[in-house]
Amino acid sequence: MDDWLVSMPKVELHAHLNGSIRDSTLLQLAKALGEKGVIDFSEVEHVILKSDRSIVEVFKLFDLIHILTTDHKTVTRITKEVIADFASENVVYLELRTTPKRNDSIGMTKRSYMEAVVKGLRAESSVDVVFMSYTANGGSFVNSLPSNDEYNGKTRKKIYVRLLLSIDRRETTAAAMETVMLAVEMRHLGVVGIDLSGNPLVGEWATYLPALEFARDQGLYITFTVERCVHVPNRQEVQAMLEFSPQRIGHAIFFEEEDWRKLKSSKIPVEICLTSNIRTMSVRSLDVHHFVDLYNGKHPLVLCTDDSGVFSTSVSNEYKIAASSFGLGKREMFELAKSAVEFIFADDAMKNDLRKIFDSSVKNLGL
Ligand code: 6MZ
């Protein structure tokens, strides 16, 4: 089953760049900063290698990861590695999200952070990474890299990548607005949408609303994490988020029956991250996970990793968990993976290409 799941084409729509870093890279970066005396490596090593974390600890880990990764060279490196990792398990279309960061001490602006990400997309030569570029004459979008099928004598895997810029719940209205403006300006580099994420214990919906409305007016796609904690089941925010009617919703963890009814009638696709929900204890156990209810009700769903590095998972592994926990067979998993094509933030031409990739894999998958 493991090999079969890896060979199945997959679509990943909820992956945070800094949560998807390899442990080995994090440890290497931590060691280097330890040697420079910036951090105490012995303390940090234990934090990186710990496997079960509460949601509070997860966000502490993100603060540490950001100390390790927020310089241009490292941002480029981790982007390159993350793309290669998703491509290696046959993710054929990836929407990668990241929070543009400012770091005055090294001259990093949100824009230069994003330029470092784009450099990472261009840097991976073992994989055919296809993202967008704008042609000055026709005004249409085309793939920016020529397709080259060979690398070191082997067929290169091809992955379509689009970018979502995240607003962190810690940010001010002005900072959120800056991110949306950057997204508008970077459309020609494959930026297609905006995400709102970050520690659900922090921040107010009213702070981000102007930026989200502006993003919507500009024609950007929008997704956000609706993930209330047991400690702060902020009913009003959940209602306001559903009312906003984004194109997709991440996690969808809330408590009131009325909110579920609203979600189900809205048909807004949900990005489900099983391992993340269990590891952060946002959902008690898989047998009570809302996947079952939504899947049985044929609600649009996509299985995603959230943070494959932080939670030591992969897209294939998320399907494996769905198979073993919810009894999905190969045909059902294939249909679930293929259905995600309908929820991507792209036009029909892109969707058609992806449908063809799925259809042409049926025979090899023995379906
Ligand atoms: C909410 C999350 C998240 O943007 O620096 N992030 N926000 N819930 C989650 N599930 C547990 N996982 C990741 O990637 C890391 C950032 O993504 C958001 C947090 O803001 C985190 O700091 P980037 O590339």
CSV table of C-alpha atoms and ligand atoms in Angstrom, one decimal:
chain,number,residue,atom,x,y,z
A,1,MET,CA,0.0,0.0,0.0
A,2,ASP,CA,2.8,2.5,0.9
A,3,ASP,CA,4.4,2.3,-2.6
A,4,TRP,CA,1.0,2.4,-4.3
A,5,LEU,CA,0.1,5.6,-2.3
A,6,VAL,CA,3.4,7.2,-3.2
A,7,SER,CA,2.8,6.4,-6.9
A,8,MET,CA,-0.7,7.8,-6.9
A,9,PRO,CA,-0.8,11.5,-8.2
A,10,LYS,CA,-1.7,13.8,-5.4
A,11,VAL,CA,-2.7,17.5,-4.9
A,12,GLU,CA,-1.5,19.4,-1.8
A,13,LEU,CA,-3.4,22.5,-1.0
A,14,HIS,CA,-2.5,23.2,2.7
A,15,ALA,CA,1.2,23.2,3.3
A,16,HIS,CA,3.1,25.9,5.3
A,17,LEU,CA,6.6,26.4,4.0
A,18,ASN,CA,8.3,26.8,7.4
A,19,GLY,CA,6.3,23.8,8.7
A,20,SER,CA,7.4,21.6,5.9
A,21,ILE,CA,11.2,21.8,6.5
A,22,ARG,CA,13.2,18.6,6.8
A,23,ASP,CA,14.3,17.8,10.4
A,24,SER,CA,17.8,17.2,9.1
A,25,THR,CA,17.9,20.7,7.7
A,26,LEU,CA,16.5,22.3,10.9
A,27,LEU,CA,19.1,20.4,12.9
A,28,GLN,CA,21.9,21.5,10.6
A,29,LEU,CA,20.8,25.2,10.7
A,30,ALA,CA,20.5,25.0,14.5
A,31,LYS,CA,24.0,23.5,14.8
A,32,ALA,CA,25.4,26.3,12.7
A,33,LEU,CA,23.7,29.0,14.8
A,34,GLY,CA,24.7,27.2,18.0
A,35,GLU,CA,28.4,27.3,16.8
A,36,LYS,CA,28.0,31.1,16.3
A,37,GLY,CA,26.6,31.4,19.8
A,38,VAL,CA,23.2,32.7,18.7
A,39,ILE,CA,21.3,29.8,20.3
A,40,ASP,CA,22.0,27.0,22.7
A,41,PHE,CA,22.0,23.9,20.4
A,42,SER,CA,21.6,21.3,23.2
A,43,GLU,CA,18.3,22.9,24.2
A,44,VAL,CA,17.0,23.4,20.7
A,45,GLU,CA,17.8,19.9,19.5
A,46,HIS,CA,15.4,18.4,22.0
A,47,VAL,CA,12.7,20.9,20.9
A,48,ILE,CA,13.1,20.0,17.2
A,49,LEU,CA,13.1,16.2,17.8
A,50,LYS,CA,10.1,16.1,20.2
A,51,SER,CA,7.2,14.4,18.5
A,52,ASP,CA,4.0,15.2,20.5
A,53,ARG,CA,3.3,18.8,21.0
A,54,SER,CA,0.3,20.8,22.2
A,55,ILE,CA,-0.9,23.6,20.0
A,56,VAL,CA,0.9,26.1,22.3
A,57,GLU,CA,4.2,24.2,21.9
A,58,VAL,CA,3.7,24.0,18.1
A,59,PHE,CA,3.7,27.8,17.9
A,60,LYS,CA,6.7,28.0,20.2
A,61,LEU,CA,8.5,25.7,17.8
A,62,PHE,CA,7.5,28.0,14.9
A,63,ASP,CA,9.1,30.9,16.6
A,64,LEU,CA,12.3,28.9,16.9
A,65,ILE,CA,12.1,27.7,13.3
A,66,HIS,CA,11.7,31.4,12.2
A,67,ILE,CA,14.9,32.3,14.1
A,68,LEU,CA,16.7,29.5,12.2
A,69,THR,CA,15.3,30.1,8.7
A,70,THR,CA,14.6,33.8,8.3
A,71,ASP,CA,17.5,34.9,6.0
A,72,HIS,CA,17.4,35.0,2.3
A,73,LYS,CA,19.7,32.2,1.5
A,74,THR,CA,18.0,29.8,3.9
A,75,VAL,CA,14.5,30.7,2.7
A,76,THR,CA,15.7,29.8,-0.9
A,77,ARG,CA,17.2,26.6,0.4
A,78,ILE,CA,14.1,25.4,2.3
A,79,THR,CA,11.8,26.3,-0.6
A,80,LYS,CA,13.9,24.2,-3.0
A,81,GLU,CA,14.0,21.3,-0.6
A,82,VAL,CA,10.3,21.4,0.2
A,83,ILE,CA,9.4,21.4,-3.5
A,84,ALA,CA,11.7,18.5,-4.2
A,85,ASP,CA,10.2,16.5,-1.3
A,86,PHE,CA,6.6,17.0,-2.4
A,87,ALA,CA,7.5,16.2,-6.0
A,88,SER,CA,9.3,13.0,-4.9
A,89,GLU,CA,6.1,11.6,-3.6
A,90,ASN,CA,4.2,12.4,-6.8
A,91,VAL,CA,2.4,15.6,-5.7
A,92,VAL,CA,1.6,17.0,-9.1
A,93,TYR,CA,0.1,20.3,-8.0
A,94,LEU,CA,1.1,22.2,-4.9
A,95,GLU,CA,-0.2,25.4,-3.4
A,96,LEU,CA,2.6,26.4,-1.0
A,97,ARG,CA,1.7,29.0,1.6
A,98,THR,CA,4.1,31.2,3.6
A,99,THR,CA,4.1,34.3,5.7
A,100,PRO,CA,6.2,37.1,4.1
A,101,LYS,CA,8.5,38.3,6.8
A,102,ARG,CA,10.4,41.5,7.6
A,103,ASN,CA,13.7,41.4,9.3
A,104,ASP,CA,15.3,44.8,9.5
A,105,SER,CA,18.6,43.6,11.0
A,106,ILE,CA,19.5,41.8,7.7
A,107,GLY,CA,17.7,44.1,5.3
A,108,MET,CA,14.8,41.7,4.7
A,109,THR,CA,11.5,43.1,3.5
A,110,LYS,CA,8.4,41.1,2.8
A,111,ARG,CA,9.1,41.5,-0.8
A,112,SER,CA,12.7,40.3,-0.6
A,113,TYR,CA,11.5,37.3,1.5
A,114,MET,CA,9.2,36.4,-1.3
A,115,GLU,CA,11.8,36.9,-3.9
A,116,ALA,CA,14.0,34.4,-2.0
A,117,VAL,CA,11.1,31.9,-2.1
A,118,VAL,CA,10.7,32.4,-5.9
A,119,LYS,CA,14.5,31.9,-6.2
A,120,GLY,CA,14.0,28.6,-4.5
A,121,LEU,CA,11.3,27.6,-7.0
A,122,ARG,CA,13.8,28.3,-9.8
A,123,ALA,CA,16.7,26.6,-8.1
A,124,GLU,CA,15.5,23.0,-8.1
A,125,SER,CA,16.9,21.3,-11.2
A,126,SER,CA,16.2,17.7,-10.4
A,127,VAL,CA,12.5,18.4,-10.7
A,128,ASP,CA,10.5,20.2,-13.4
A,129,VAL,CA,9.0,23.0,-11.3
A,130,VAL,CA,6.2,24.8,-13.3
A,131,PHE,CA,5.0,28.1,-12.0
A,132,MET,CA,3.8,31.2,-13.7
A,133,SER,CA,5.2,34.1,-15.6
A,134,TYR,CA,3.5,37.0,-17.3
A,135,THR,CA,4.1,37.7,-21.0
A,136,ALA,CA,4.3,41.4,-21.6
A,137,ASN,CA,2.7,41.2,-25.1
A,138,GLY,CA,-0.2,38.8,-24.9
A,139,GLY,CA,-1.0,39.4,-21.3
A,140,SER,CA,-1.6,35.7,-20.7
A,141,PHE,CA,0.0,33.5,-18.1
A,142,VAL,CA,2.4,30.9,-19.3
A,143,ASN,CA,4.6,28.3,-17.6
A,144,SER,CA,7.9,29.9,-16.9
A,145,LEU,CA,10.3,27.0,-17.2
A,146,PRO,CA,10.9,25.1,-20.3
A,147,SER,CA,10.0,21.4,-19.8
A,148,ASN,CA,13.1,19.3,-19.7
A,149,ASP,CA,12.4,15.6,-19.2
A,150,GLU,CA,15.9,14.4,-18.1
A,151,TYR,CA,18.1,15.0,-15.1
A,152,ASN,CA,21.2,12.8,-14.6
A,153,GLY,CA,19.7,10.4,-17.1
A,154,LYS,CA,16.5,10.0,-15.1
A,155,THR,CA,13.0,11.3,-16.0
A,156,ARG,CA,12.3,14.4,-14.0
A,157,LYS,CA,9.1,14.6,-12.1
A,158,LYS,CA,6.9,17.6,-12.9
A,159,ILE,CA,5.2,19.6,-10.3
A,160,TYR,CA,2.9,22.7,-10.7
A,161,VAL,CA,3.5,25.1,-7.9
A,162,ARG,CA,1.3,28.1,-6.9
A,163,LEU,CA,1.9,30.4,-3.9
A,164,LEU,CA,-0.4,31.7,-1.2
A,165,LEU,CA,0.7,34.5,1.0
A,166,SER,CA,-0.2,34.1,4.7
A,167,ILE,CA,-1.3,36.7,7.1
A,168,ASP,CA,-0.2,35.8,10.6
A,169,ARG,CA,-2.8,36.4,13.3
A,170,ARG,CA,-0.2,38.4,15.2
A,171,GLU,CA,-0.1,41.0,12.5
A,172,THR,CA,-1.6,44.5,12.4
A,173,THR,CA,-4.2,45.7,9.8
A,174,ALA,CA,-1.4,47.6,8.0
A,175,ALA,CA,0.9,44.6,8.0
A,176,ALA,CA,-1.9,42.4,6.6
A,177,MET,CA,-2.6,44.9,4.0
A,178,GLU,CA,1.1,45.1,2.9
A,179,THR,CA,1.0,41.3,2.4
A,180,VAL,CA,-2.1,41.5,0.2
A,181,MET,CA,-0.6,44.3,-1.9
A,182,LEU,CA,2.5,42.2,-2.3
A,183,ALA,CA,0.4,39.3,-3.5
A,184,VAL,CA,-1.3,41.5,-6.1
A,185,GLU,CA,2.1,42.6,-7.3
A,186,MET,CA,3.5,39.1,-7.4
A,187,ARG,CA,0.7,37.5,-9.4
A,188,HIS,CA,3.0,37.1,-12.4
A,189,LEU,CA,5.2,34.8,-10.2
A,190,GLY,CA,2.4,32.4,-9.4
A,191,VAL,CA,0.9,34.0,-6.3
A,192,VAL,CA,-2.8,33.2,-6.5
A,193,GLY,CA,-4.2,33.8,-3.1
A,194,ILE,CA,-4.2,34.8,0.6
A,195,ASP,CA,-4.3,32.6,3.7
A,196,LEU,CA,-5.0,33.7,7.3
A,197,SER,CA,-3.2,31.5,9.8
A,198,GLY,CA,-1.2,31.6,13.0
A,199,ASN,CA,-1.9,30.9,16.6
A,200,PRO,CA,-5.7,30.7,17.0
A,201,LEU,CA,-5.3,32.0,20.6
A,202,VAL,CA,-4.1,35.3,19.3
A,203,GLY,CA,-5.7,38.2,17.4
A,204,GLU,CA,-9.1,39.5,16.4
A,205,TRP,CA,-11.0,38.9,13.2
A,206,ALA,CA,-11.7,42.7,12.8
A,207,THR,CA,-7.9,43.3,12.4
A,208,TYR,CA,-7.6,41.2,9.2
A,209,LEU,CA,-11.0,41.8,7.7
A,210,PRO,CA,-10.0,45.0,5.7
A,211,ALA,CA,-7.1,43.2,4.2
A,212,LEU,CA,-9.2,40.1,3.4
A,213,GLU,CA,-11.9,42.2,1.8
A,214,PHE,CA,-9.3,44.1,-0.3
A,215,ALA,CA,-7.8,40.7,-1.4
A,216,ARG,CA,-11.2,39.6,-2.5
A,217,ASP,CA,-11.8,42.8,-4.4
A,218,GLN,CA,-8.5,42.3,-6.2
A,219,GLY,CA,-9.7,38.9,-7.4
A,220,LEU,CA,-7.3,36.9,-5.2
A,221,TYR,CA,-8.5,33.5,-3.9
A,222,ILE,CA,-8.9,33.2,-0.1
A,223,THR,CA,-8.6,30.4,2.4
A,224,PHE,CA,-8.2,30.5,6.1
A,225,THR,CA,-7.8,28.4,9.1
A,226,VAL,CA,-11.0,28.0,11.2
A,227,GLU,CA,-9.5,26.3,14.1
A,228,ARG,CA,-10.9,27.2,17.5
A,229,CYS,CA,-9.3,25.8,20.6
A,230,VAL,CA,-11.1,24.2,23.4
A,231,HIS,CA,-9.8,27.0,25.5
A,232,VAL,CA,-11.2,29.8,23.3
A,233,PRO,CA,-14.2,28.6,21.3
A,234,ASN,CA,-14.7,32.0,19.8
A,235,ARG,CA,-18.2,31.5,18.3
A,236,GLN,CA,-18.5,35.0,16.8
A,237,GLU,CA,-15.3,34.6,14.9
A,238,VAL,CA,-16.3,31.2,13.4
A,239,GLN,CA,-19.6,32.8,12.3
A,240,ALA,CA,-17.9,35.8,10.8
A,241,MET,CA,-15.4,33.5,9.0
A,242,LEU,CA,-18.2,31.4,7.5
A,243,GLU,CA,-20.1,34.5,6.6
A,244,PHE,CA,-17.1,35.8,4.6
A,245,SER,CA,-17.4,32.7,2.5
A,246,PRO,CA,-13.8,32.1,1.4
A,247,GLN,CA,-13.0,29.7,-1.5
A,248,ARG,CA,-11.7,27.1,0.9
A,249,ILE,CA,-11.4,26.6,4.7
A,250,GLY,CA,-8.5,25.0,6.5
A,251,HIS,CA,-9.1,22.5,9.3
A,252,ALA,CA,-12.7,23.5,10.2
A,253,ILE,CA,-12.6,22.8,13.8
A,254,PHE,CA,-15.6,24.3,15.7
A,255,PHE,CA,-18.2,23.1,18.1
A,256,GLU,CA,-21.7,24.4,17.4
A,257,GLU,CA,-24.1,22.4,15.4
A,258,GLU,CA,-25.4,25.5,13.6
A,259,ASP,CA,-21.9,26.3,12.3
A,260,TRP,CA,-21.6,22.7,10.9
A,261,ARG,CA,-25.0,23.1,9.2
A,262,LYS,CA,-23.8,26.4,7.7
A,263,LEU,CA,-20.6,24.9,6.4
A,264,LYS,CA,-22.3,21.9,4.9
A,265,SER,CA,-24.9,24.0,3.0
A,266,SER,CA,-22.1,26.4,1.8
A,267,LYS,CA,-20.2,23.5,0.1
A,268,ILE,CA,-17.0,25.4,0.8
A,269,PRO,CA,-14.2,22.8,0.4
A,270,VAL,CA,-12.3,21.9,3.6
A,271,GLU,CA,-8.6,21.2,3.8
A,272,ILE,CA,-8.3,18.4,6.2
A,273,CYS,CA,-5.0,17.8,8.1
A,274,LEU,CA,-5.5,14.6,10.1
A,275,THR,CA,-2.0,14.2,11.7
A,276,SER,CA,-1.8,17.9,12.6
A,277,ASN,CA,-5.3,17.8,14.3
A,278,ILE,CA,-4.4,14.8,16.4
A,279,ARG,CA,-0.8,15.9,17.2
A,280,THR,CA,-2.0,19.4,18.3
A,281,MET,CA,-4.8,17.7,20.2
A,282,SER,CA,-7.3,19.9,18.3
A,283,VAL,CA,-9.3,16.7,17.7
A,284,ARG,CA,-9.4,14.1,20.4
A,285,SER,CA,-9.0,11.0,18.2
A,286,LEU,CA,-9.4,9.9,14.6
A,287,ASP,CA,-12.6,8.0,15.3
A,288,VAL,CA,-14.3,11.2,16.2
A,289,HIS,CA,-12.7,13.2,13.4
A,290,HIS,CA,-15.1,15.4,11.3
A,291,PHE,CA,-13.6,13.8,8.2
A,292,VAL,CA,-16.1,11.0,8.5
A,293,ASP,CA,-19.1,13.1,8.7
A,294,LEU,CA,-18.0,15.4,5.9
A,295,TYR,CA,-16.9,12.5,3.6
A,296,ASN,CA,-20.1,10.6,4.1
A,297,GLY,CA,-22.1,13.7,3.4
A,298,LYS,CA,-20.1,14.1,0.1
A,299,HIS,CA,-18.8,17.5,1.3
A,300,PRO,CA,-15.8,18.7,-0.8
A,301,LEU,CA,-12.6,17.7,1.0
A,302,VAL,CA,-8.9,17.5,0.4
A,303,LEU,CA,-6.3,15.7,2.5
A,304,CYS,CA,-3.3,17.8,3.3
A,305,THR,CA,-0.2,17.8,5.5
A,306,ASP,CA,-0.3,21.3,7.1
A,307,ASP,CA,3.3,21.0,8.3
A,308,SER,CA,4.9,17.8,7.0
A,309,GLY,CA,8.2,18.6,8.8
A,310,VAL,CA,6.8,19.6,12.2
A,311,PHE,CA,4.4,16.7,12.3
A,312,SER,CA,6.7,14.1,10.5
A,313,THR,CA,4.1,13.3,7.8
A,314,SER,CA,3.7,13.3,4.0
A,315,VAL,CA,0.7,13.5,1.7
A,316,SER,CA,0.9,9.8,1.1
A,317,ASN,CA,0.9,9.1,4.8
A,318,GLU,CA,-2.2,11.2,5.3
A,319,TYR,CA,-4.0,9.0,2.7
A,320,LYS,CA,-2.7,5.9,4.5
A,321,ILE,CA,-4.1,7.1,7.7
A,322,ALA,CA,-7.5,7.8,6.0
A,323,ALA,CA,-7.4,4.3,4.5
A,324,SER,CA,-6.7,2.6,7.8
A,325,SER,CA,-8.9,4.7,10.0
A,326,PHE,CA,-11.9,5.2,7.8
A,327,GLY,CA,-11.8,2.1,5.6
A,328,LEU,CA,-11.1,3.8,2.3
A,329,GLY,CA,-10.1,1.5,-0.6
A,330,LYS,CA,-7.7,2.3,-3.4
A,331,ARG,CA,-10.5,3.4,-5.8
A,332,GLU,CA,-11.9,5.7,-3.1
A,333,MET,CA,-8.6,7.2,-2.3
A,334,PHE,CA,-7.9,7.8,-6.0
A,335,GLU,CA,-11.3,9.5,-6.4
A,336,LEU,CA,-10.6,11.6,-3.3
A,337,ALA,CA,-7.2,12.7,-4.6
A,338,LYS,CA,-8.6,13.5,-8.0
A,339,SER,CA,-11.5,15.5,-6.7
A,340,ALA,CA,-9.1,17.9,-5.1
A,341,VAL,CA,-8.4,19.2,-8.6
A,342,GLU,CA,-11.8,20.9,-8.6
A,343,PHE,CA,-10.8,23.0,-5.5
A,344,ILE,CA,-7.4,24.4,-6.7
A,345,PHE,CA,-7.0,28.1,-7.1
A,346,ALA,CA,-6.5,28.0,-10.8
A,347,ASP,CA,-8.4,28.2,-14.1
A,348,ASP,CA,-10.0,25.4,-16.1
A,349,ALA,CA,-7.0,24.9,-18.4
A,350,MET,CA,-4.8,24.0,-15.4
A,351,LYS,CA,-7.6,21.8,-14.0
A,352,ASN,CA,-7.9,20.0,-17.3
A,353,ASP,CA,-4.1,19.3,-17.4
A,354,LEU,CA,-4.4,17.8,-13.9
A,355,ARG,CA,-7.5,15.7,-14.7
A,356,LYS,CA,-5.5,14.2,-17.6
A,357,ILE,CA,-2.6,13.4,-15.3
A,358,PHE,CA,-5.0,11.5,-13.0
A,359,ASP,CA,-6.8,9.7,-15.8
A,360,SER,CA,-3.5,8.6,-17.4
A,361,SER,CA,-2.3,7.1,-14.2
A,362,VAL,CA,-5.4,4.8,-13.7
A,363,LYS,CA,-3.8,1.8,-15.6
A,364,ASN,CA,-0.5,1.9,-13.8
A,365,LEU,CA,-2.3,2.1,-10.5
A,366,GLY,CA,-4.2,-1.1,-11.4
A,367,LEU,CA,-7.6,0.6,-11.1
B,1,6MZ,C1,-2.4,27.8,12.3
B,1,6MZ,C2,-0.3,27.5,11.3
B,1,6MZ,C3,-0.4,26.1,11.5
B,1,6MZ,O1,4.3,30.9,7.1
B,1,6MZ,O2,6.5,30.8,8.2
B,1,6MZ,N1,0.9,27.7,10.7
B,1,6MZ,N2,-1.3,28.3,11.7
B,1,6MZ,N3,-2.5,26.5,12.5
B,1,6MZ,C4,-1.5,25.6,12.1
B,1,6MZ,N4,-1.7,24.3,12.4
B,1,6MZ,C5,-1.2,23.7,13.5
B,1,6MZ,N5,0.7,25.5,11.0
B,1,6MZ,C6,1.5,26.6,10.5
B,1,6MZ,O3,5.0,28.8,8.1
B,1,6MZ,C7,4.8,28.7,9.5
B,1,6MZ,C8,3.7,29.5,9.9
B,1,6MZ,O4,2.4,29.0,9.4
B,1,6MZ,C9,1.4,29.1,10.3
B,1,6MZ,C10,1.9,29.8,11.5
B,1,6MZ,O5,1.7,31.2,11.4
B,1,6MZ,C11,3.4,29.5,11.4
B,1,6MZ,O6,4.2,30.4,12.1
B,1,6MZ,P1,5.5,30.1,7.3
B,1,6MZ,O7,6.2,29.6,6.1
